Short mmCIF file of C-alpha atoms in Angstrom, two decimals:
data_model
loop_
_atom_site.label_atom_id
_atom_site.label_comp_id
_atom_site.label_asym_id
_atom_site.label_seq_id
_atom_site.Cartn_x
_atom_site.Cartn_y
_atom_site.Cartn_z
CA MET B 153 55.22 -132.40 -27.54
CA LEU B 154 55.69 -133.43 -31.08
CA THR B 155 56.76 -132.22 -33.88
CA ARG B 156 54.62 -131.22 -36.75
CA LYS B 157 56.59 -134.13 -38.90
CA GLN B 158 56.61 -136.89 -35.95
CA TYR B 159 52.50 -136.05 -35.36
CA GLU B 160 51.91 -136.31 -39.17
CA LEU B 161 53.98 -139.52 -39.42
CA LEU B 162 52.50 -140.96 -36.40
CA MET B 163 48.86 -140.43 -37.27
CA PHE B 164 49.43 -142.01 -40.59
CA ILE B 165 50.76 -144.94 -39.33
CA ASP B 166 48.00 -145.19 -36.87
CA GLN B 167 45.43 -144.58 -39.90
CA ARG B 168 47.16 -147.30 -42.14
CA LEU B 169 47.32 -149.94 -39.49
CA ARG B 170 43.37 -149.39 -38.75
CA ALA B 171 42.35 -149.37 -42.30
CA THR B 172 44.79 -152.12 -43.60
CA GLY B 173 46.63 -153.87 -40.25
CA VAL B 174 49.61 -153.34 -42.00
CA SER B 175 52.55 -150.66 -41.09
CA PRO B 176 53.08 -148.49 -44.09
CA SER B 177 57.07 -148.69 -46.02
CA PHE B 178 59.55 -146.18 -45.91
CA ASP B 179 59.15 -145.20 -49.17
CA GLU B 180 55.35 -144.81 -48.54
CA MET B 181 55.93 -142.60 -45.32
CA LYS B 182 58.35 -140.56 -47.10
CA ASP B 183 55.95 -139.75 -49.76
CA ALA B 184 52.93 -139.51 -47.61
CA LEU B 185 55.69 -136.46 -45.36
CA ASP B 186 56.81 -135.31 -48.62
CA LEU B 187 60.56 -135.89 -47.34
CA LYS B 188 63.57 -136.19 -49.73
CA SER B 189 65.04 -139.56 -48.18
CA LYS B 190 64.16 -142.29 -46.32
CA SER B 191 67.11 -141.42 -43.21
CA GLY B 192 64.45 -138.46 -42.47
CA ILE B 193 61.86 -141.21 -42.07
CA HIS B 194 64.21 -143.37 -39.67
CA ARG B 195 64.87 -140.19 -37.51
CA LEU B 196 61.23 -139.65 -37.10
CA ILE B 197 60.44 -143.22 -36.11
CA THR B 198 63.58 -143.09 -33.99
CA GLY B 199 62.16 -140.45 -32.13
CA LEU B 200 58.40 -141.81 -31.62
CA GLU B 201 59.85 -144.98 -30.57
CA GLU B 202 62.22 -143.31 -27.85
CA ARG B 203 59.19 -141.31 -26.91
CA GLY B 204 57.17 -144.15 -26.03
CA PHE B 205 54.54 -143.46 -28.91
CA ILE B 206 55.60 -146.51 -30.77
CA ARG B 207 57.30 -149.60 -30.93
CA ARG B 208 59.15 -151.61 -33.51
CA LEU B 209 58.20 -155.47 -33.40
CA ALA B 210 61.38 -157.78 -33.44
CA HIS B 211 61.89 -160.45 -36.54
CA ARG B 212 59.01 -158.73 -38.67
CA ALA B 213 59.85 -156.29 -41.38
CA ARG B 214 58.09 -153.16 -41.74
CA ALA B 215 56.32 -153.86 -38.31
CA LEU B 216 55.10 -151.08 -36.20
CA GLU B 217 52.91 -150.93 -33.07
CA VAL B 218 51.19 -147.38 -32.05
CA LEU B 219 51.40 -147.88 -28.53
CA ARG B 220 49.56 -144.19 -27.67
CA LEU B 221 48.43 -141.11 -29.75
CA PRO B 222 48.99 -137.38 -28.38
CA ASP B 223 46.52 -136.54 -25.39
CA ASN B 224 45.90 -133.20 -27.30
CA ARG B 225 45.33 -134.86 -30.69
CA ALA B 226 41.93 -133.93 -32.56
CA ASP B 227 41.03 -136.03 -35.23
CA SER B 228 39.54 -133.60 -37.64
CA ALA B 229 42.24 -130.96 -37.05
CA PRO B 230 45.59 -130.36 -38.30
CA PRO B 231 48.69 -130.64 -35.63
CA PRO B 232 49.89 -126.63 -34.44
CA ALA B 233 52.20 -125.07 -36.28
CA PRO B 234 56.13 -125.70 -35.24
CA ALA B 235 57.55 -123.63 -32.74
CA ARG B 236 60.21 -121.01 -34.05
CA PRO B 237 63.52 -121.66 -33.38
CA PHE B 238 64.62 -121.86 -30.08
CA SER B 239 66.59 -119.07 -28.92
CA PRO B 240 66.27 -118.59 -24.89
CA THR B 241 66.19 -114.99 -23.37
CA VAL B 242 67.31 -115.93 -19.80
CA ILE B 243 68.07 -114.47 -16.80
CA LYS B 244 71.52 -112.79 -16.44
CA GLY B 245 73.11 -113.98 -12.89
CA SER B 246 76.06 -113.12 -11.40
CA PHE B 247 76.24 -115.60 -8.58
CA SER B 248 78.97 -116.40 -6.14
CA GLN B 249 80.29 -119.83 -6.11
CA VAL B 250 79.37 -122.13 -3.53
CA LEU B 251 81.48 -125.03 -1.59
CA THR B 252 80.63 -128.50 -2.55
CA GLY B 253 78.36 -129.80 0.32
CA ALA B 254 77.22 -126.46 1.56
CA PRO B 255 73.54 -126.59 2.90
CA ILE B 256 70.63 -126.66 0.17
CA ALA B 257 69.46 -122.83 -0.02
CA GLY B 258 66.57 -121.57 1.59
CA PRO B 259 63.74 -119.69 -0.24
CA ALA B 260 65.38 -116.40 0.39
CA ASP B 261 68.66 -117.73 -1.68
CA ALA B 262 66.43 -119.43 -4.51
CA VAL B 263 66.92 -117.72 -8.37
CA ALA B 264 63.97 -118.02 -10.86
CA LEU B 265 65.01 -119.39 -13.74
CA PRO B 266 62.69 -119.39 -16.80
CA LEU B 267 61.26 -122.98 -17.46
CA TYR B 268 61.58 -123.66 -21.25
CA GLY B 269 58.91 -126.12 -21.46
CA LYS B 270 60.31 -130.03 -22.55
CA ILE B 271 63.18 -131.21 -24.06
CA ALA B 272 64.06 -135.01 -25.10
CA ALA B 273 66.39 -136.77 -23.85
CA GLY B 274 65.87 -138.60 -27.13
CA THR B 275 65.54 -137.87 -30.51
CA PRO B 276 65.46 -133.99 -31.05
CA ILE B 277 62.35 -132.38 -31.00
CA GLU B 278 61.48 -128.46 -30.76
CA ALA B 279 61.69 -126.65 -27.54
CA LEU B 280 58.79 -125.05 -26.25
CA ARG B 281 59.28 -121.31 -24.89
CA ASP B 282 56.94 -120.00 -22.15
CA HIS B 283 57.66 -116.84 -20.52
CA SER B 284 54.73 -117.37 -18.23
CA THR B 285 56.56 -120.41 -16.46
CA SER B 286 59.80 -119.94 -14.16
CA ILE B 287 61.05 -122.31 -11.70
CA ASP B 288 63.04 -121.37 -8.49
CA VAL B 289 66.46 -122.92 -8.43
CA PRO B 290 68.94 -123.01 -5.29
CA ALA B 291 71.66 -120.34 -5.96
CA ALA B 292 74.10 -123.10 -5.05
CA LEU B 293 73.45 -124.82 -8.24
CA LEU B 294 74.52 -121.85 -10.22
CA GLY B 295 77.60 -119.84 -10.83
CA SER B 296 78.22 -116.89 -12.84
CA GLY B 297 76.33 -116.43 -16.64
CA ASN B 298 73.27 -117.04 -17.77
CA HIS B 299 71.05 -120.00 -17.01
CA TYR B 300 67.63 -121.45 -17.87
CA ALA B 301 65.68 -124.84 -17.19
CA LEU B 302 64.15 -127.25 -19.23
CA THR B 303 61.77 -130.27 -18.44
CA VAL B 304 63.36 -133.57 -19.60
CA GLU B 305 60.91 -136.15 -21.48
CA GLY B 306 62.15 -139.19 -22.38
CA ASP B 307 65.13 -142.24 -21.36
CA SER B 308 68.11 -141.96 -23.37
CA MET B 309 69.87 -140.18 -20.89
CA ILE B 310 68.95 -142.66 -17.66
CA ASP B 311 72.66 -143.97 -17.61
CA ALA B 312 73.50 -140.45 -16.77
CA GLY B 313 71.23 -140.45 -14.00
CA ILE B 314 68.64 -138.42 -15.95
CA LEU B 315 65.68 -139.38 -15.98
CA ASP B 316 61.96 -138.54 -17.55
CA GLY B 317 60.40 -135.75 -16.00
CA ASP B 318 63.63 -134.15 -14.35
CA VAL B 319 64.35 -130.54 -14.49
CA VAL B 320 67.95 -129.65 -15.79
CA VAL B 321 69.76 -126.13 -15.15
CA VAL B 322 71.40 -125.17 -18.23
CA ARG B 323 74.37 -122.55 -18.18
CA SER B 324 74.10 -120.59 -21.64
CA CYS B 325 77.26 -121.24 -23.72
CA ASP B 326 77.91 -121.88 -27.17
CA LEU B 327 80.92 -123.93 -26.89
CA ALA B 328 81.40 -126.99 -24.66
CA GLU B 329 84.29 -129.54 -24.27
CA ALA B 330 83.93 -133.18 -25.38
CA GLY B 331 82.01 -135.09 -22.97
CA THR B 332 80.09 -132.69 -21.64
CA ILE B 333 76.29 -132.98 -21.50
CA VAL B 334 74.83 -130.42 -23.73
CA VAL B 335 71.61 -128.68 -24.96
CA ALA B 336 72.35 -128.78 -28.81
CA LEU B 337 70.50 -127.23 -31.59
CA ILE B 338 70.21 -129.05 -34.73
CA ASP B 339 69.43 -127.51 -37.95
CA ASP B 340 68.13 -124.48 -36.20
CA SER B 341 65.17 -125.61 -35.36
CA GLU B 342 65.21 -129.05 -33.08
CA VAL B 343 66.92 -129.33 -29.67
CA THR B 344 68.05 -132.50 -27.85
CA LEU B 345 69.90 -132.82 -24.53
CA LYS B 346 73.11 -135.43 -25.52
CA ARG B 347 76.91 -135.81 -24.47
CA LEU B 348 78.69 -134.09 -27.02
CA ARG B 349 81.47 -136.23 -28.87
CA ARG B 350 83.62 -135.29 -31.55
CA LYS B 351 84.54 -137.90 -34.34
CA GLY B 352 86.93 -136.53 -36.54
CA GLY B 353 85.49 -133.28 -38.39
CA SER B 354 81.76 -134.32 -37.27
CA ILE B 355 80.40 -133.96 -33.92
CA ALA B 356 78.51 -136.97 -32.16
CA LEU B 357 75.68 -136.47 -29.99
CA GLU B 358 75.55 -139.51 -27.68
CA PRO B 359 72.57 -140.94 -25.74
CA ALA B 360 73.35 -142.94 -22.28
CA ASN B 361 70.96 -145.54 -23.17
CA LYS B 362 72.31 -148.49 -24.91
CA LYS B 363 68.66 -148.69 -26.53
CA TYR B 364 69.33 -145.61 -28.89
CA GLU B 365 71.92 -144.59 -31.18
CA THR B 366 74.64 -141.98 -31.42
CA ARG B 367 73.86 -139.55 -34.24
CA ILE B 368 76.34 -137.82 -35.77
CA PHE B 369 76.35 -134.42 -37.80
CA PRO B 370 78.41 -131.98 -39.97
CA PRO B 371 79.63 -129.26 -37.59
CA ASP B 372 77.35 -126.84 -39.31
CA ARG B 373 74.39 -128.36 -38.31
CA VAL B 374 74.88 -128.28 -34.80
CA LYS B 375 75.29 -125.11 -32.16
CA VAL B 376 75.35 -125.96 -28.28
CA GLN B 377 73.19 -123.92 -26.72
CA GLY B 378 74.39 -124.73 -23.22
CA ARG B 379 75.86 -126.88 -20.99
CA LEU B 380 74.32 -129.05 -18.11
CA VAL B 381 75.37 -127.75 -14.85
CA GLY B 382 72.21 -129.11 -11.93
CA LEU B 383 69.42 -131.42 -12.11
CA LEU B 384 66.22 -131.19 -9.75
CA ARG B 385 63.85 -134.06 -9.48
CA SER B 386 60.57 -134.13 -7.69
CA TYR B 387 59.29 -137.27 -5.98
#
């Protein structure tokens, strides 16, 4: 899923390339999306690049290539309104600890967790909440506390062993130690999966892929929504 601004920027770039063969400038993008600064455009472009929608061409100024468009786009209709800020309602758990190396839990030992759509392992995107979808998670992955699950989209955490399409299991919390992989809520509307670092009085959200940059925010713009405790992968 793209945020509304990501969608608008992608379609603007695609339309300009089709019409002129030349990418719009950052100033033109800023004006088209009614943003106050070019830093917001940089963030959106980075997000689109991480998720495989566009590519920056090396050694050429203003050179962008559209690789794909959203599958559910409608050329004559505006994108859907952005989702409400992510505030998960999670299933409360009081699960006993399981020793490392214990056998994988069978169906009788599985716990149904709500699966809240996709989270970008790249630039933040709005997280979807789908209360009709759940996933069975082995109780061995869970300790005490509240948990939920998210599907990862993107490749910026691959060096931490988190791949596109993986399902991460998250323990709800609002505090986390430096170096912990967390679900972070930015500006009360966008969510990302990153490693938490602290730089002076700022919060750094660090990817695990050298292609992408660490992003730094004032602490009042970032809220920890949970800590990674497990990962499920389908082959």
